[in-house]
Coordinates of C-alpha atoms in Angstrom, one line a residue:
L1 CA 0.0 0.0 0.0
R2 CA 1.4 3.3 -1.0
P3 CA 0.5 6.9 0.1
G4 CA -2.5 8.4 -1.6
W5 CA -4.1 5.0 -2.4
R6 CA -2.2 5.0 -5.7
G7 CA -3.8 2.2 -7.7
W8 CA -6.5 1.6 -5.1
F9 CA -10.1 3.0 -5.1
T10 CA -12.1 4.3 -2.2
T11 CA -15.8 5.2 -1.6
G12 CA -17.0 7.0 1.5
E13 CA -14.9 8.8 4.1
A14 CA -13.8 5.9 6.4
F15 CA -10.4 5.2 4.8
G16 CA -9.3 8.8 4.4
S17 CA -6.9 10.0 1.7
G18 CA -4.4 7.2 2.0
P19 CA -2.9 4.4 4.2
L20 CA -1.4 5.2 7.5
A21 CA 2.4 5.2 6.8
E22 CA 3.6 7.0 10.0
P23 CA 1.9 7.1 13.4
V24 CA 0.0 10.3 14.3
L25 CA -1.0 9.2 17.8
P26 CA 1.2 7.1 20.1
I27 CA -1.4 4.4 20.2
Q28 CA -1.0 4.0 16.4
E29 CA 2.6 2.9 16.9
Q30 CA 1.2 -0.4 17.9
L31 CA -0.1 -1.0 14.4
P32 CA 1.9 -2.8 11.7
L33 CA 2.7 0.0 9.3
P34 CA 1.8 0.9 6.6
V35 CA -1.8 -0.1 7.2
A36 CA -5.2 0.6 5.6
H37 CA -7.6 1.4 8.5
S38 CA -11.2 2.6 8.3
G39 CA -11.5 3.6 12.0
L40 CA -8.6 5.9 12.7
L41 CA -10.6 9.1 12.6
S42 CA -13.9 7.8 13.8
L43 CA -15.7 4.4 14.1
R44 CA -18.8 6.1 12.8
L45 CA -17.4 6.8 9.3
Q46 CA -18.2 4.2 6.6
G47 CA -16.7 3.3 3.3
T48 CA -15.0 0.7 1.1
L49 CA -11.5 0.2 -0.2
R50 CA -10.9 -1.7 -3.5
S51 CA -7.7 -2.8 -5.1
R52 CA -6.9 -2.8 -8.8
T53 CA -8.3 -5.6 -10.9
V54 CA -5.4 -8.1 -11.6
E55 CA -5.0 -11.6 -12.9
I56 CA -4.6 -14.1 -10.1
P57 CA -0.9 -15.2 -10.4
Q58 CA -0.6 -17.8 -7.7
P59 CA -3.0 -20.2 -5.9
W60 CA -2.9 -18.7 -2.4
L61 CA -3.7 -15.2 -1.2
H62 CA -2.5 -14.3 2.3
V63 CA -4.0 -11.2 3.9
R64 CA -3.3 -9.8 7.4
L65 CA -6.5 -8.3 8.8
A66 CA -8.1 -7.0 12.0
G67 CA -11.5 -5.4 12.6
R68 CA -14.9 -5.4 14.1
K69 CA -18.3 -5.7 12.3
S70 CA -16.6 -5.5 8.9
T71 CA -16.0 -7.7 5.8
F72 CA -13.1 -8.6 3.5
R73 CA -13.9 -10.1 0.1
V74 CA -12.2 -11.4 -3.0
I75 CA -14.3 -10.3 -6.0
L76 CA -13.9 -12.7 -9.0
A77 CA -14.7 -11.4 -12.5
G78 CA -16.6 -8.4 -11.1
F79 CA -19.1 -10.5 -9.1
H80 CA -19.8 -11.1 -5.4
L81 CA -19.8 -14.9 -5.3
I82 CA -21.2 -15.7 -1.9
R83 CA -22.8 -19.1 -2.1
N84 CA -21.5 -21.7 0.3
P85 CA -19.6 -24.0 0.3
I86 CA -18.1 -23.2 -3.2
Y87 CA -17.4 -19.6 -2.7
G88 CA -17.8 -19.1 1.1
H89 CA -14.1 -18.8 1.8
L90 CA -13.8 -15.7 -0.5
K91 CA -15.5 -13.7 2.2
V92 CA -14.1 -13.0 5.7
E93 CA -16.2 -11.6 8.5
L94 CA -14.0 -9.7 11.0
N95 CA -14.7 -9.3 14.7
H96 CA -11.3 -9.3 16.5
E97 CA -8.9 -6.5 17.5
E98 CA -5.5 -8.3 16.9
F99 CA -4.1 -8.8 13.4
R100 CA -4.4 -12.3 12.0
W101 CA -3.3 -14.0 8.8
Y102 CA -6.0 -15.4 6.5
A103 CA -5.2 -17.9 3.8
I104 CA -7.6 -17.8 0.8
D105 CA -7.5 -20.7 -1.6
L106 CA -7.8 -19.4 -5.2
S107 CA -6.3 -22.4 -7.0
K108 CA -9.4 -22.9 -9.0
W109 CA -9.2 -19.4 -10.5
V110 CA -5.5 -18.9 -11.3
G111 CA -5.3 -16.7 -14.4
Q112 CA -8.7 -15.2 -13.9
R113 CA -9.2 -11.5 -12.9
A114 CA -10.1 -10.4 -9.4
Y115 CA -9.8 -7.6 -6.9
L116 CA -9.8 -7.2 -3.2
E117 CA -12.5 -5.3 -1.3
L118 CA -12.5 -4.0 2.3
E119 CA -16.0 -3.0 3.5
D120 CA -17.0 -1.1 6.6
F121 CA -20.7 -0.2 6.7
S122 CA -21.2 -0.2 10.5
D123 CA -19.8 1.4 13.7
G124 CA -16.8 -0.9 13.5
Y125 CA -13.6 -0.8 11.5
I126 CA -11.4 -2.9 9.2
A127 CA -7.7 -2.8 8.9
M128 CA -5.3 -4.6 6.5
A129 CA -1.6 -4.6 6.9
Q130 CA -0.4 -6.9 4.2
A131 CA -1.7 -8.8 1.2
L132 CA 0.5 -11.1 -0.9
W133 CA 0.3 -14.0 -3.4
S134 CA 2.0 -17.3 -2.6
H135 CA 2.4 -20.8 -3.8
E136 CA 2.3 -21.9 -0.1
A137 CA -0.8 -22.5 2.0
S138 CA 1.0 -21.3 5.2
P139 CA 1.2 -17.6 5.8
P140 CA 4.5 -15.8 6.2
R141 CA 5.9 -15.1 9.7
V142 CA 6.1 -11.4 10.3
P143 CA 7.1 -10.1 13.7
L144 CA 5.0 -7.5 15.5
P145 CA 6.4 -3.9 15.5
P146 CA 8.2 -2.7 18.7
K147 CA 6.2 -1.0 21.4
N148 CA 5.9 2.8 21.4
P149 CA 9.0 3.9 23.3
T150 CA 7.4 7.1 24.7
L151 CA 4.4 5.2 26.0
A152 CA 6.6 2.3 27.3
S153 CA 8.9 4.6 29.2
S154 CA 5.9 6.3 30.7
L155 CA 4.4 3.0 31.9
S156 CA 7.7 2.1 33.6
Q157 CA 7.4 5.2 35.8
T158 CA 5.5 5.6 39.1
L159 CA 1.9 6.9 38.9
D160 CA 3.0 10.2 40.5
E161 CA 5.8 10.7 38.0
M162 CA 3.4 9.9 35.1
Q163 CA 0.7 12.3 36.3
Q164 CA 3.3 15.1 36.9
Q165 CA 4.6 14.5 33.4
W166 CA 1.2 14.5 31.8
A167 CA 0.0 17.4 33.9
E168 CA 2.9 19.5 32.7
A169 CA 2.3 18.6 29.1
L170 CA -1.4 19.4 29.4
R171 CA -0.7 22.7 31.2
R172 CA 1.6 23.8 28.4
W173 CA -0.9 22.5 25.8
V174 CA -3.7 24.8 27.3
Q175 CA -1.5 27.8 28.0
R176 CA 1.2 27.8 25.2
P177 CA 0.2 25.0 22.6
G178 CA 2.9 26.2 20.2
Q179 CA 5.8 25.4 22.7
L180 CA 5.1 21.7 23.2
S181 CA 8.1 19.4 22.9
L182 CA 7.8 16.4 20.6
E183 CA 7.4 14.0 23.7
Q184 CA 4.8 16.3 25.3
G185 CA 2.9 16.5 22.0
R186 CA 2.7 12.7 21.9
L187 CA 1.5 12.5 25.5
V188 CA -1.2 15.1 24.8
Q189 CA -2.3 13.2 21.7
W190 CA -2.6 10.0 23.7
L191 CA -4.7 11.7 26.4
V192 CA -7.0 13.3 23.8
Y193 CA -7.4 10.0 22.1
H194 CA -8.4 8.4 25.5
S195 CA -10.0 11.5 27.0
P196 CA -12.9 9.8 28.8
V197 CA -10.5 7.4 30.5
A198 CA -7.9 10.0 31.2
V199 CA -10.3 12.4 32.9
K200 CA -11.5 9.6 35.3
K201 CA -8.2 7.7 35.9
L202 CA -5.9 10.7 36.4
P203 CA -7.1 12.8 39.3
A204 CA -4.0 14.9 39.4
L205 CA -4.7 16.5 36.0
P206 CA -5.2 20.3 36.2
Q207 CA -8.9 21.2 36.3
Q208 CA -8.5 23.4 33.2
A209 CA -7.0 20.4 31.3
K210 CA -9.8 18.2 32.4
Q211 CA -12.3 20.7 31.1
Q212 CA -10.6 20.9 27.8
L213 CA -10.6 17.1 27.4
T214 CA -14.2 16.8 28.4
Q215 CA -15.2 19.6 26.0
W216 CA -13.3 17.9 23.2
E217 CA -14.9 14.5 23.9
R218 CA -18.4 16.1 24.0
R219 CA -17.7 17.9 20.7
K220 CA -16.5 14.7 19.1
R221 CA -19.6 12.8 20.2
Q222 CA -21.8 15.6 18.9
L223 CA -20.1 15.5 15.5
E224 CA -20.4 11.7 15.3
A225 CA -24.1 11.9 16.2
E226 CA -24.7 14.3 13.3
L227 CA -23.3 11.7 10.8
R228 CA -26.2 10.4 8.7
Y229 CA -26.0 7.8 6.0
G230 CA -29.1 7.4 3.8
P231 CA -30.4 4.3 2.2
R232 CA -28.0 2.3 0.0
V233 CA -28.6 1.3 -3.6
V234 CA -26.7 -0.9 -6.0
V235 CA -24.4 1.2 -8.2
M236 CA -21.4 0.6 -10.5
V237 CA -18.1 2.1 -9.6
D238 CA -15.2 2.4 -12.1
G239 CA -11.8 0.8 -11.4
N240 CA -8.7 0.5 -13.5
G241 CA -9.1 -0.2 -17.1
V242 CA -8.8 -3.8 -18.2
D243 CA -8.7 -5.0 -21.8
E244 CA -10.5 -8.2 -22.5
Y245 CA -9.4 -11.3 -24.4
V246 CA -11.1 -12.5 -27.5
F247 CA -12.7 -15.8 -26.6
V248 CA -12.3 -18.1 -29.6
R249 CA -15.8 -19.3 -30.7
G250 CA -17.2 -17.9 -27.5
N251 CA -15.3 -20.4 -25.3
H252 CA -13.9 -18.5 -22.2
K253 CA -11.3 -21.3 -21.8
V254 CA -9.8 -20.7 -25.3
R255 CA -8.3 -17.2 -25.2
G256 CA -7.3 -15.3 -28.3
P257 CA -5.5 -12.0 -28.5
V258 CA -6.3 -9.1 -26.2
Q259 CA -8.7 -6.6 -27.7
P260 CA -8.1 -3.0 -26.6
R261 CA -11.3 -1.4 -25.1
R262 CA -12.8 1.2 -27.2
L263 CA -16.1 3.0 -28.0
P264 CA -18.6 1.6 -30.4
R265 CA -17.8 2.8 -33.9
I266 CA -21.1 4.7 -34.1
L267 CA -19.8 6.9 -31.3
G268 CA -16.0 7.0 -31.7
G269 CA -15.5 6.1 -35.4
V270 CA -13.0 3.6 -36.8
Q271 CA -9.9 5.4 -35.7
Q272 CA -10.1 6.4 -32.0
P273 CA -7.6 6.8 -29.2
R274 CA -7.6 4.3 -26.3
P275 CA -9.2 5.5 -23.1
K276 CA -6.6 7.0 -20.8
H277 CA -8.3 6.4 -17.5
G278 CA -10.6 3.7 -16.1
S279 CA -12.8 1.4 -18.1
G280 CA -14.0 4.0 -20.7
R281 CA -17.6 4.0 -19.5
L282 CA -17.4 7.6 -18.5
L283 CA -15.9 8.5 -21.8
M284 CA -18.7 6.7 -23.6
A285 CA -21.3 8.6 -21.7
Q286 CA -19.7 11.9 -22.4
T287 CA -19.3 11.1 -26.1
A288 CA -22.9 10.0 -26.4
L289 CA -24.1 13.2 -24.8
R290 CA -22.1 15.6 -26.9
H291 CA -22.0 13.7 -30.2
S292 CA -23.1 15.7 -33.3
A293 CA -25.7 13.1 -34.2
P294 CA -27.9 13.0 -31.1
L295 CA -28.4 9.2 -31.1
L296 CA -29.0 9.0 -27.3
A297 CA -31.5 11.9 -27.4
R298 CA -33.4 10.2 -30.3
V299 CA -33.7 7.0 -28.3
I300 CA -35.0 8.6 -25.1
V301 CA -37.4 10.8 -27.1
N302 CA -38.7 7.7 -28.9
R303 CA -39.2 5.8 -25.6
V304 CA -41.1 8.7 -24.0
W305 CA -43.3 8.9 -27.1
H306 CA -43.9 5.2 -27.0
H307 CA -45.2 5.3 -23.4
L308 CA -47.4 8.3 -24.1
F309 CA -48.8 7.4 -27.5
G310 CA -48.8 3.6 -27.2
R311 CA -46.3 3.2 -30.1
G312 CA -43.0 4.9 -30.7
L313 CA -42.1 7.0 -33.8
V314 CA -39.7 4.1 -34.3
E315 CA -41.8 1.0 -33.3
S316 CA -38.7 -1.1 -32.5
V317 CA -37.8 1.0 -29.5
D318 CA -34.8 -1.3 -28.6
D319 CA -33.3 -1.3 -32.1
F320 CA -32.4 1.8 -34.1
G321 CA -30.1 -0.2 -36.4
H322 CA -30.5 -1.9 -39.8
L323 CA -32.8 -4.6 -38.4
G324 CA -35.1 -2.1 -36.7
Q325 CA -38.0 -0.3 -38.3
K326 CA -37.8 3.1 -39.9
P327 CA -39.3 6.1 -38.1
S328 CA -42.8 7.2 -39.1
H329 CA -41.9 10.9 -38.6
P330 CA -38.1 11.2 -38.9
E331 CA -38.1 15.0 -38.9
L332 CA -40.2 15.2 -35.8
L333 CA -37.9 12.7 -34.0
D334 CA -34.8 14.8 -34.9
Y335 CA -36.6 18.0 -33.9
L336 CA -37.6 16.7 -30.5
A337 CA -34.1 15.2 -29.9
A338 CA -32.4 18.6 -30.7
E339 CA -34.9 20.5 -28.5
L340 CA -34.4 18.0 -25.6
I341 CA -30.6 18.7 -25.7
R342 CA -31.3 22.5 -25.9
H343 CA -33.5 22.2 -22.8
D344 CA -30.7 20.5 -20.8
W345 CA -32.1 17.0 -21.2
S346 CA -35.2 17.9 -19.2
L347 CA -37.7 15.0 -19.5
K348 CA -40.3 17.1 -17.7
W349 CA -40.1 19.6 -20.6
L350 CA -40.3 16.8 -23.1
I351 CA -43.4 15.2 -21.6
R352 CA -45.0 18.6 -21.3
Q353 CA -44.5 19.3 -25.0
M354 CA -46.0 16.0 -26.0
V355 CA -49.1 15.9 -23.7
L356 CA -50.0 19.5 -24.6
S357 CA -49.9 18.8 -28.3
A358 CA -53.0 18.6 -30.5
T359 CA -51.9 15.0 -31.5
F360 CA -52.1 13.8 -27.9
A361 CA -55.5 15.5 -27.4
Q362 CA -57.1 13.4 -30.1
S363 CA -59.7 10.7 -29.4
S364 CA -59.1 7.1 -30.5
A365 CA -62.5 7.1 -32.2
I366 CA -62.5 6.8 -36.0
T367 CA -63.9 10.1 -37.3
D368 CA -62.1 10.3 -40.7
S369 CA -63.0 7.3 -42.9
V370 CA -60.6 8.4 -45.7
A371 CA -57.6 8.6 -43.3
Q372 CA -58.6 5.3 -41.8
Q373 CA -58.6 3.7 -45.2
R374 CA -55.3 5.1 -46.3
D375 CA -53.6 4.6 -42.9
P376 CA -55.3 1.6 -41.2
Q377 CA -52.4 1.0 -38.8
N378 CA -52.5 4.7 -37.7
R379 CA -48.8 5.2 -38.3
L380 CA -49.4 8.8 -39.2
L381 CA -51.4 9.5 -36.1
H382 CA -54.6 10.8 -37.6
R383 CA -56.2 9.6 -34.3
M384 CA -55.0 8.5 -30.9
N385 CA -54.1 4.8 -30.4
L386 CA -56.4 2.9 -28.2
Q387 CA -54.2 1.9 -25.2
R388 CA -54.7 -0.6 -22.4
L389 CA -53.3 0.3 -19.0
E390 CA -50.2 -1.7 -17.9
A391 CA -50.6 -4.3 -15.2
E392 CA -49.3 -2.0 -12.4
A393 CA -51.5 0.9 -13.5
I394 CA -54.6 -1.3 -13.4
R395 CA -53.8 -2.3 -9.8
D396 CA -53.0 1.3 -8.8
A397 CA -56.3 2.4 -10.4
L398 CA -58.3 -0.1 -8.3
L399 CA -56.6 1.1 -5.1
C400 CA -57.1 4.8 -6.1
V401 CA -60.8 4.4 -6.9
S402 CA -61.6 2.3 -3.8
G403 CA -59.8 4.8 -1.5
R404 CA -57.3 2.3 -0.3
L405 CA -54.3 3.9 -2.0
D406 CA -51.7 4.9 0.6
R407 CA -50.7 8.4 -0.7
Q408 CA -48.3 8.9 2.2
G409 CA -46.4 5.7 1.8
M410 CA -43.8 7.0 -0.6
F411 CA -40.3 5.6 -0.6
G412 CA -39.1 3.2 2.1
P413 CA -38.9 -0.6 2.0
G414 CA -41.1 -2.5 -0.3
V415 CA -43.9 -5.0 0.5
L416 CA -43.8 -8.8 0.1
P417 CA -45.9 -10.1 -2.7
H418 CA -49.2 -11.9 -1.7
L419 CA -48.7 -15.6 -2.1
T420 CA -51.6 -17.9 -3.0
P421 CA -51.5 -21.7 -2.1
F422 CA -50.7 -22.4 -5.7
M423 CA -47.5 -20.4 -5.7
Q424 CA -45.0 -23.0 -4.6
G425 CA -41.4 -23.6 -5.5
R426 CA -37.8 -23.0 -4.6
G427 CA -37.1 -19.8 -2.8
R428 CA -40.7 -19.2 -1.6
P429 CA -40.7 -16.5 1.0
A430 CA -41.3 -17.6 4.6
R431 CA -44.4 -15.4 4.8
S432 CA -46.9 -13.8 2.4
G433 CA -47.6 -10.1 2.0
P434 CA -51.1 -8.7 2.4
L435 CA -53.6 -9.1 -0.4
D436 CA -53.7 -5.3 -1.1
G437 CA -50.0 -4.7 -0.4
N438 CA -50.9 -2.4 2.5
G439 CA -52.3 0.0 -0.1
R440 CA -48.9 0.7 -1.5
R441 CA -48.4 1.5 -5.2
S442 CA -47.4 -1.4 -7.4
I443 CA -43.9 -0.1 -7.7
Y444 CA -43.3 -1.0 -4.0
I445 CA -44.3 -4.7 -4.4
N446 CA -41.2 -6.8 -4.1
V447 CA -40.2 -8.5 -7.4
R448 CA -39.6 -12.2 -6.8
R449 CA -38.8 -13.8 -10.1
N450 CA -40.2 -17.2 -9.1
F451 CA -43.3 -15.7 -7.4
L452 CA -44.6 -12.9 -9.6
T453 CA -48.1 -11.6 -8.9
P454 CA -50.6 -13.6 -11.0
M455 CA -52.7 -10.6 -11.8
F456 CA -49.6 -8.8 -13.2
L457 CA -48.7 -11.8 -15.4
V458 CA -52.1 -12.0 -16.9
F459 CA -51.8 -8.4 -18.1
D460 CA -48.5 -8.9 -19.8
Y461 CA -46.1 -8.0 -17.0
P462 CA -42.6 -8.8 -18.3
V463 CA -40.6 -11.6 -16.7
P464 CA -37.7 -9.7 -15.0
T465 CA -34.8 -11.7 -16.4
T466 CA -34.0 -9.3 -19.2
T467 CA -34.7 -5.7 -20.0
V468 CA -37.8 -5.0 -22.0
G469 CA -38.2 -1.7 -23.9
R470 CA -41.7 -2.6 -25.3
R471 CA -44.1 -4.8 -23.5
G472 CA -46.4 -7.2 -25.3
V473 CA -50.1 -6.3 -25.3
S474 CA -52.4 -9.2 -25.5
N475 CA -56.2 -9.6 -25.3
V476 CA -57.0 -13.0 -23.8
P477 CA -60.0 -14.5 -21.8
A478 CA -57.8 -14.8 -18.7
Q479 CA -57.8 -11.0 -18.3
A480 CA -61.6 -10.8 -18.1
L481 CA -61.7 -13.8 -15.8
T482 CA -59.1 -12.1 -13.5
M483 CA -61.2 -8.9 -13.2
L484 CA -64.2 -11.1 -12.4
N485 CA -62.7 -13.6 -10.0
D486 CA -59.5 -12.1 -8.5
P487 CA -59.9 -11.7 -4.7
F488 CA -58.1 -8.4 -4.7
V489 CA -60.5 -6.9 -7.3
Y490 CA -63.5 -8.0 -5.2
Q491 CA -61.9 -6.7 -2.1
Q492 CA -61.4 -3.2 -3.6
A493 CA -65.0 -3.3 -4.9
Q494 CA -66.2 -3.9 -1.4
L495 CA -64.1 -1.1 0.0
W496 CA -65.4 1.3 -2.6
A497 CA -69.0 0.4 -2.0
R498 CA -68.5 1.0 1.8
R499 CA -67.1 4.4 1.1
L500 CA -70.0 5.3 -1.3
L501 CA -72.6 4.2 1.3
E502 CA -71.0 6.5 3.9
L503 CA -71.8 9.5 1.7
H504 CA -75.5 9.0 2.4
Q505 CA -76.5 10.3 -1.1
E506 CA -79.4 9.5 -3.3
P507 CA -78.8 6.3 -5.5
E508 CA -78.7 8.3 -8.7
Q509 CA -76.2 10.8 -7.3
T510 CA -74.0 7.9 -6.0
I511 CA -74.0 6.2 -9.4
R512 CA -73.0 9.5 -11.1
W513 CA -70.2 9.9 -8.5
M514 CA -69.1 6.3 -9.3
F515 CA -68.7 6.9 -13.0
L516 CA -66.8 10.1 -12.4
Q517 CA -64.4 8.4 -10.1
A518 CA -63.8 5.3 -12.2
L519 CA -64.3 6.5 -15.8
A520 CA -63.9 10.3 -15.5
R521 CA -67.4 10.9 -17.1
E522 CA -71.1 11.0 -16.3
P523 CA -73.2 7.9 -17.0
T524 CA -75.5 8.0 -19.9
P525 CA -79.3 7.8 -19.1
E526 CA -79.3 4.2 -20.2
E527 CA -76.3 3.4 -17.9
L528 CA -77.9 5.3 -15.0
Q529 CA -81.2 3.4 -15.4
A530 CA -79.5 0.0 -15.7
A531 CA -77.3 0.6 -12.7
R532 CA -80.3 1.6 -10.5
A533 CA -82.2 -1.4 -11.6
F534 CA -79.2 -3.6 -10.9
V535 CA -79.0 -2.4 -7.3
R536 CA -82.8 -2.8 -6.8
Q537 CA -82.7 -6.4 -8.1
W538 CA -79.9 -7.4 -5.7
E539 CA -81.8 -5.8 -2.7
K540 CA -85.0 -7.5 -3.8
E541 CA -83.3 -10.8 -3.7
G542 CA -82.6 -10.3 0.0
H543 CA -79.0 -9.0 -0.1
C544 CA -77.9 -6.2 2.1
A545 CA -77.2 -2.7 0.7
L546 CA -73.4 -3.2 1.0
E547 CA -73.5 -6.5 -1.0
A548 CA -75.7 -4.9 -3.7
W549 CA -73.4 -1.9 -4.2
T550 CA -70.3 -4.1 -4.0
Q551 CA -71.6 -6.0 -7.0
L552 CA -72.3 -2.8 -8.9
C553 CA -68.8 -1.5 -8.1
H554 CA -67.4 -4.8 -9.3
A555 CA -69.3 -4.5 -12.5
V556 CA -67.9 -1.0 -13.1
F557 CA -64.4 -2.3 -12.6
N558 CA -65.1 -4.8 -15.3
M559 CA -66.2 -2.2 -17.8
K560 CA -63.8 -2.0 -20.8
E561 CA -63.3 1.7 -20.2
F562 CA -61.7 1.1 -16.8
I563 CA -58.6 -0.6 -18.2
F564 CA -58.5 1.1 -21.6
V565 CA -57.6 4.7 -22.4
P566 CA -60.0 5.9 -25.1

């Protein structure tokens, strides 16, 4: 380890600007130096330290570690391999103060790429003094460093002599801090580092010095209490740049020549310089954003258009290449891309421009027979495309209309999916989530790939194994059967009916309010009459008012307009 973390990478504040090469406090002279240590400034600081990515040269890695509530890992091929017993030894959980050697067997992966990771995400620390490759399974024998001579000489004195020496150092520190000798400075540093113990154990210390130490300790605790770490998310961090081999016929065991990393030709051209720093991902992002042909802007404009209009200007939203489809309005696509760049890539501005356009305000009803005959697929947008709500939006609409939607439950942890008795298999959660997901929006329902919500799957929810730029839209009997028989749909209909009855309105007024809530329109006279007769018939058959209105609410949920945008 060299000063400044040269060749190593840090995130967070715990490891500071470099390894400890010389002791700052006398207590640090007990450490094997140089040392990477995450707790020298404060145990409350958090962060990670990562080495460069290298090819494993020898079968054994020996690391000398100490720490509490922290983790050391060997990351193979950029992945956290944690499953026992195959990869369990690649991870070391630390909870001891003294330095120990750990031997990690990497014989299966000699020649493959890996890096070391020191992780401190708690109120503990992790320290690493050495890391070396070896052909031997036994770690090397390295003697401990000598004891701190200043501290050792002090401990050999009598208590009175020690207190007098420390008292003189503290007195000078309080009165004339610039005139401390080197030895006095080390003693003051030790006392400051152990201030709570020093104040209690050394009664002969001057009162002014005790006050200084107590005040310093109080300020330190205050600063540590103000440290706040928000929720963590999975992100990608850049390391040193590594060129990849060409794998002959796709076989990773048959390596061809090394291929220097570079940008795609569409961004960097045929002749382009090699990235100077890192993997080149940042360079690719910067090039894509400032390139004269706004490819990235055209792609995001097309995706936003696809979500708002039901079909992109380029229908193959994932493919702008030779195998993709041509844009229906190329000039419009280029214009919106250029304007998006001019407005600092503001998607809010882009969405506002689209939804306020006359094209978006059109109805999906066919009013122009000539246009319909010449453009039956509506590629030229002479009307709005009829769109069905996505699976998540259908569920959210049910919660919203019924009044169960939790509008305050934004952010925070998700909700376990509701498991039916038929949802069995490997990895089944130990418990099921509530039927209505506690009223949370669908975006907060945990995604378990083997236990996806059946209602979502019926309405073309994509299987989360690959990215999907354009979802399929089907129209199958199972969708109508789900809206009729799903317990969640009936539950929300009952909640909605109970809310409507609490209004104590006339039946006709209640029906009008139902249509406004669910369909954003008044009922026609025929619908109003049919709905009133429906409720009367259920009440005449002996059902209570709640059951009668629940059935009507359920029927409104099953109207085509509820899940389609006209």
